[in-house]
Amino acid sequence: GLETPLNLLYNKIADLLHKKAQPIYNKDRSGEQIRHYLDSSKIKKETGWISKYSLDEGLPITIEFAQKKNFEI
């Protein structure tokens, strides 16, 4: 439910992986969407679903799962 800038998310993941964040920036393309924000209110309204975890709680769980499944991260 909170907007999270991509750079902040990237840095959080790099920290959890104990890697130096090295983002690659490209020029904006004409017509490219600048901000992305997902709103879970519709699924909550339709099904009663709510997130069990905050971003800071869920990222380590997700990374641990990916590592156990040998996903390339």
Coordinates of N, CA, C and O in Angstrom, one line a residue:
G1 N 0.8 -1.2 0.0 CA 0.0 0.0 0.0 C 0.8 1.3 0.0 O 0.3 2.3 0.0
L2 N 2.2 1.1 -0.1 CA 3.0 2.3 -0.1 C 3.8 2.4 -1.4 O 4.4 1.4 -1.8
E3 N 3.8 3.5 -2.0 CA 4.6 3.7 -3.2 C 6.1 3.6 -2.8 O 6.6 4.2 -1.9
T4 N 6.8 2.8 -3.6 CA 8.2 2.6 -3.3 C 9.0 2.9 -4.6 O 8.8 2.2 -5.6
P5 N 9.9 3.9 -4.5 CA 10.7 4.2 -5.7 C 11.6 3.0 -6.1 O 12.1 2.2 -5.3
L6 N 11.7 2.8 -7.4 CA 12.5 1.7 -7.9 C 13.9 1.7 -7.4 O 14.5 0.6 -7.1
N7 N 14.6 2.8 -7.3 CA 15.9 2.9 -6.8 C 16.0 2.4 -5.3 O 16.9 1.7 -5.0
L8 N 15.0 2.7 -4.5 CA 14.9 2.2 -3.1 C 14.8 0.7 -3.1 O 15.5 0.0 -2.4
L9 N 13.9 0.2 -3.9 CA 13.7 -1.3 -4.0 C 15.0 -2.0 -4.4 O 15.4 -2.9 -3.8
Y10 N 15.6 -1.4 -5.5 CA 16.9 -2.0 -6.0 C 17.9 -2.0 -4.9 O 18.6 -3.0 -4.7
N11 N 18.1 -0.9 -4.2 CA 19.1 -0.9 -3.1 C 18.8 -1.8 -2.0 O 19.7 -2.4 -1.4
K12 N 17.5 -2.0 -1.6 CA 17.1 -2.9 -0.5 C 17.5 -4.4 -0.9 O 18.0 -5.1 -0.1
I13 N 17.2 -4.7 -2.2 CA 17.6 -6.1 -2.7 C 19.1 -6.3 -2.7 O 19.6 -7.3 -2.3
A14 N 19.8 -5.3 -3.2 CA 21.3 -5.4 -3.2 C 21.8 -5.6 -1.8 O 22.7 -6.4 -1.6
D15 N 21.3 -4.8 -0.9 CA 21.8 -5.0 0.5 C 21.5 -6.4 1.0 O 22.4 -7.0 1.7
L16 N 20.3 -6.9 0.8 CA 20.0 -8.2 1.3 C 20.9 -9.3 0.6 O 21.1 -10.4 1.2
L17 N 21.3 -9.0 -0.6 CA 22.2 -10.0 -1.3 C 23.6 -9.7 -1.0 O 24.5 -10.4 -1.5
H18 N 23.9 -8.7 -0.2 CA 25.3 -8.3 0.2 C 26.1 -8.0 -1.1 O 27.2 -8.4 -1.2
K19 N 25.4 -7.3 -2.0 CA 26.1 -6.8 -3.2 C 26.1 -5.3 -3.3 O 25.2 -4.7 -2.7
K20 N 27.0 -4.8 -4.0 CA 27.1 -3.4 -4.2 C 26.1 -3.0 -5.3 O 26.0 -3.6 -6.4
A21 N 25.2 -2.1 -5.0 CA 24.2 -1.6 -6.0 C 24.9 -0.9 -7.1 O 25.7 0.0 -6.9
Q22 N 24.7 -1.4 -8.3 CA 25.3 -0.8 -9.5 C 24.2 -0.6 -10.6 O 24.2 -1.3 -11.6
P23 N 23.3 0.4 -10.3 CA 22.2 0.5 -11.3 C 22.7 1.1 -12.6 O 23.8 1.7 -12.7
I24 N 22.0 0.7 -13.7 CA 22.3 1.2 -15.0 C 21.2 2.1 -15.5 O 20.0 1.7 -15.5
Y25 N 21.5 3.3 -15.7 CA 20.4 4.3 -16.1 C 20.5 4.5 -17.6 O 21.6 4.8 -18.2
N26 N 19.4 4.5 -18.3 CA 19.2 4.8 -19.7 C 18.4 6.1 -19.8 O 17.6 6.4 -18.9
K27 N 18.5 6.8 -20.9 CA 17.6 7.9 -21.2 C 16.2 7.5 -21.2 O 15.8 6.4 -21.6
D28 N 15.3 8.4 -20.7 CA 13.9 8.1 -20.8 C 13.4 8.1 -22.2 O 13.9 8.8 -23.1
R29 N 12.5 7.2 -22.5 CA 12.0 7.1 -23.9 C 10.7 7.9 -23.9 O 10.0 7.9 -23.0
S30 N 10.4 8.4 -25.1 CA 9.2 9.2 -25.3 C 8.0 8.4 -25.0 O 7.9 7.2 -25.5
G31 N 7.1 8.9 -24.1 CA 5.9 8.2 -23.8 C 6.0 7.2 -22.7 O 5.1 6.5 -22.3
E32 N 7.2 7.0 -22.2 CA 7.5 6.0 -21.2 C 6.8 6.4 -19.8 O 6.9 7.6 -19.5
Q33 N 6.2 5.5 -19.2 CA 5.6 5.8 -17.9 C 6.7 6.0 -16.9 O 7.6 5.3 -16.7
I34 N 6.5 7.1 -16.1 CA 7.5 7.5 -15.1 C 7.3 6.8 -13.8 O 8.2 6.4 -13.1
R35 N 6.1 6.8 -13.3 CA 5.8 6.2 -12.0 C 4.9 5.0 -12.2 O 4.0 5.0 -13.0
H36 N 5.1 4.0 -11.4 CA 4.3 2.8 -11.3 C 3.8 2.6 -9.9 O 4.6 2.7 -9.0
Y37 N 2.6 2.3 -9.7 CA 2.1 2.1 -8.4 C 0.9 1.1 -8.4 O 0.0 1.3 -9.2
L38 N 1.1 0.0 -7.7 CA 0.0 -1.0 -7.6 C -0.9 -0.8 -6.4 O -0.4 -0.5 -5.3
D39 N -2.2 -0.9 -6.6 CA -3.1 -0.7 -5.6 C -3.9 -2.0 -5.3 O -4.5 -2.5 -6.2
S40 N -3.8 -2.5 -4.1 CA -4.4 -3.7 -3.7 C -5.8 -3.6 -3.2 O -6.4 -4.6 -2.8
S41 N -6.4 -2.4 -3.3 CA -7.7 -2.2 -2.7 C -8.8 -3.0 -3.4 O -9.7 -3.5 -2.8
K42 N -8.7 -3.2 -4.7 CA -9.7 -3.9 -5.4 C -9.7 -5.4 -5.0 O -10.8 -6.0 -4.8
I43 N -8.6 -6.0 -4.9 CA -8.5 -7.4 -4.5 C -9.0 -7.6 -3.0 O -9.7 -8.6 -2.7
K44 N -8.7 -6.6 -2.2 CA -9.2 -6.6 -0.8 C -10.7 -6.5 -0.8 O -11.4 -7.3 -0.1
K45 N -11.2 -5.6 -1.6 CA -12.7 -5.5 -1.7 C -13.4 -6.7 -2.3 O -14.4 -7.2 -1.8
E46 N -12.8 -7.3 -3.3 CA -13.4 -8.5 -4.0 C -13.3 -9.8 -3.2 O -14.1 -10.6 -3.3
T47 N -12.1 -10.0 -2.6 CA -11.8 -11.3 -1.9 C -11.5 -11.2 -0.4 O -11.5 -12.2 0.2
G48 N -11.3 -10.0 0.1 CA -10.9 -9.9 1.5 C -9.4 -10.1 1.7 O -8.9 -10.1 2.8
W49 N -8.6 -10.3 0.6 CA -7.2 -10.6 0.8 C -6.5 -9.3 1.2 O -6.7 -8.2 0.7
I50 N -5.5 -9.5 2.2 CA -4.6 -8.4 2.5 C -3.2 -9.0 2.7 O -3.1 -10.1 3.0
S51 N -2.3 -8.2 2.4 CA -0.9 -8.6 2.5 C -0.5 -8.9 4.0 O -0.9 -8.2 4.9
K52 N 0.2 -10.0 4.2 CA 0.6 -10.4 5.5 C 1.9 -9.7 5.9 O 2.3 -9.7 7.1
Y53 N 2.7 -9.2 4.9 CA 4.0 -8.8 5.1 C 4.2 -7.4 4.5 O 3.7 -7.0 3.5
S54 N 5.0 -6.6 5.2 CA 5.5 -5.3 4.7 C 6.6 -5.6 3.7 O 7.1 -6.8 3.6
L55 N 7.0 -4.6 2.9 CA 8.1 -4.8 2.0 C 9.3 -5.3 2.7 O 10.0 -6.3 2.2
D56 N 9.7 -4.7 3.8 CA 10.9 -5.0 4.5 C 10.8 -6.4 5.1 O 11.8 -7.1 5.3
E57 N 9.6 -6.9 5.4 CA 9.5 -8.3 5.9 C 9.5 -9.3 4.8 O 10.0 -10.4 4.9
G58 N 8.8 -8.9 3.7 CA 8.7 -9.9 2.6 C 9.9 -10.1 1.7 O 10.1 -11.2 1.1
L59 N 10.7 -9.0 1.5 CA 11.9 -9.2 0.6 C 12.8 -10.3 1.1 O 13.2 -11.1 0.3
P60 N 13.2 -10.3 2.4 CA 14.1 -11.4 2.8 C 13.5 -12.8 2.6 O 14.2 -13.7 2.2
I61 N 12.2 -12.9 2.8 CA 11.5 -14.2 2.6 C 11.5 -14.6 1.1 O 11.8 -15.7 0.8
T62 N 11.3 -13.6 0.3 CA 11.3 -13.9 -1.2 C 12.7 -14.3 -1.7 O 12.8 -15.2 -2.5
I63 N 13.7 -13.6 -1.2 CA 15.1 -13.9 -1.6 C 15.5 -15.2 -1.1 O 16.1 -16.0 -1.9
E64 N 15.1 -15.6 0.1 CA 15.5 -16.9 0.6 C 14.8 -18.0 -0.2 O 15.4 -19.0 -0.5
F65 N 13.6 -17.8 -0.6 CA 12.8 -18.8 -1.4 C 13.6 -18.9 -2.8 O 13.8 -20.0 -3.2
A66 N 13.9 -17.8 -3.4 CA 14.6 -17.8 -4.7 C 15.9 -18.5 -4.6 O 16.3 -19.3 -5.5
Q67 N 16.6 -18.3 -3.5 CA 17.9 -19.0 -3.3 C 17.8 -20.5 -3.1 O 18.5 -21.3 -3.7
K68 N 16.8 -20.9 -2.4 CA 16.5 -22.3 -2.2 C 16.1 -23.0 -3.5 O 16.4 -24.2 -3.7
K69 N 15.5 -22.3 -4.4 CA 15.0 -22.8 -5.6 C 16.1 -22.7 -6.7 O 15.9 -23.0 -7.9
N70 N 17.3 -22.1 -6.3 CA 18.4 -21.9 -7.2 C 18.1 -21.0 -8.4 O 18.6 -21.2 -9.5
F71 N 17.2 -20.0 -8.1 CA 16.9 -19.0 -9.1 C 18.2 -18.1 -9.3 O 18.9 -17.9 -8.3
E72 N 18.4 -17.7 -10.5 CA 19.6 -16.8 -10.7 C 19.2 -15.4 -10.3 O 18.3 -14.8 -10.8
I73 N 19.8 -14.9 -9.2 CA 19.5 -13.5 -8.7 C 20.7 -12.8 -8.5 O 21.8 -13.3 -8.4

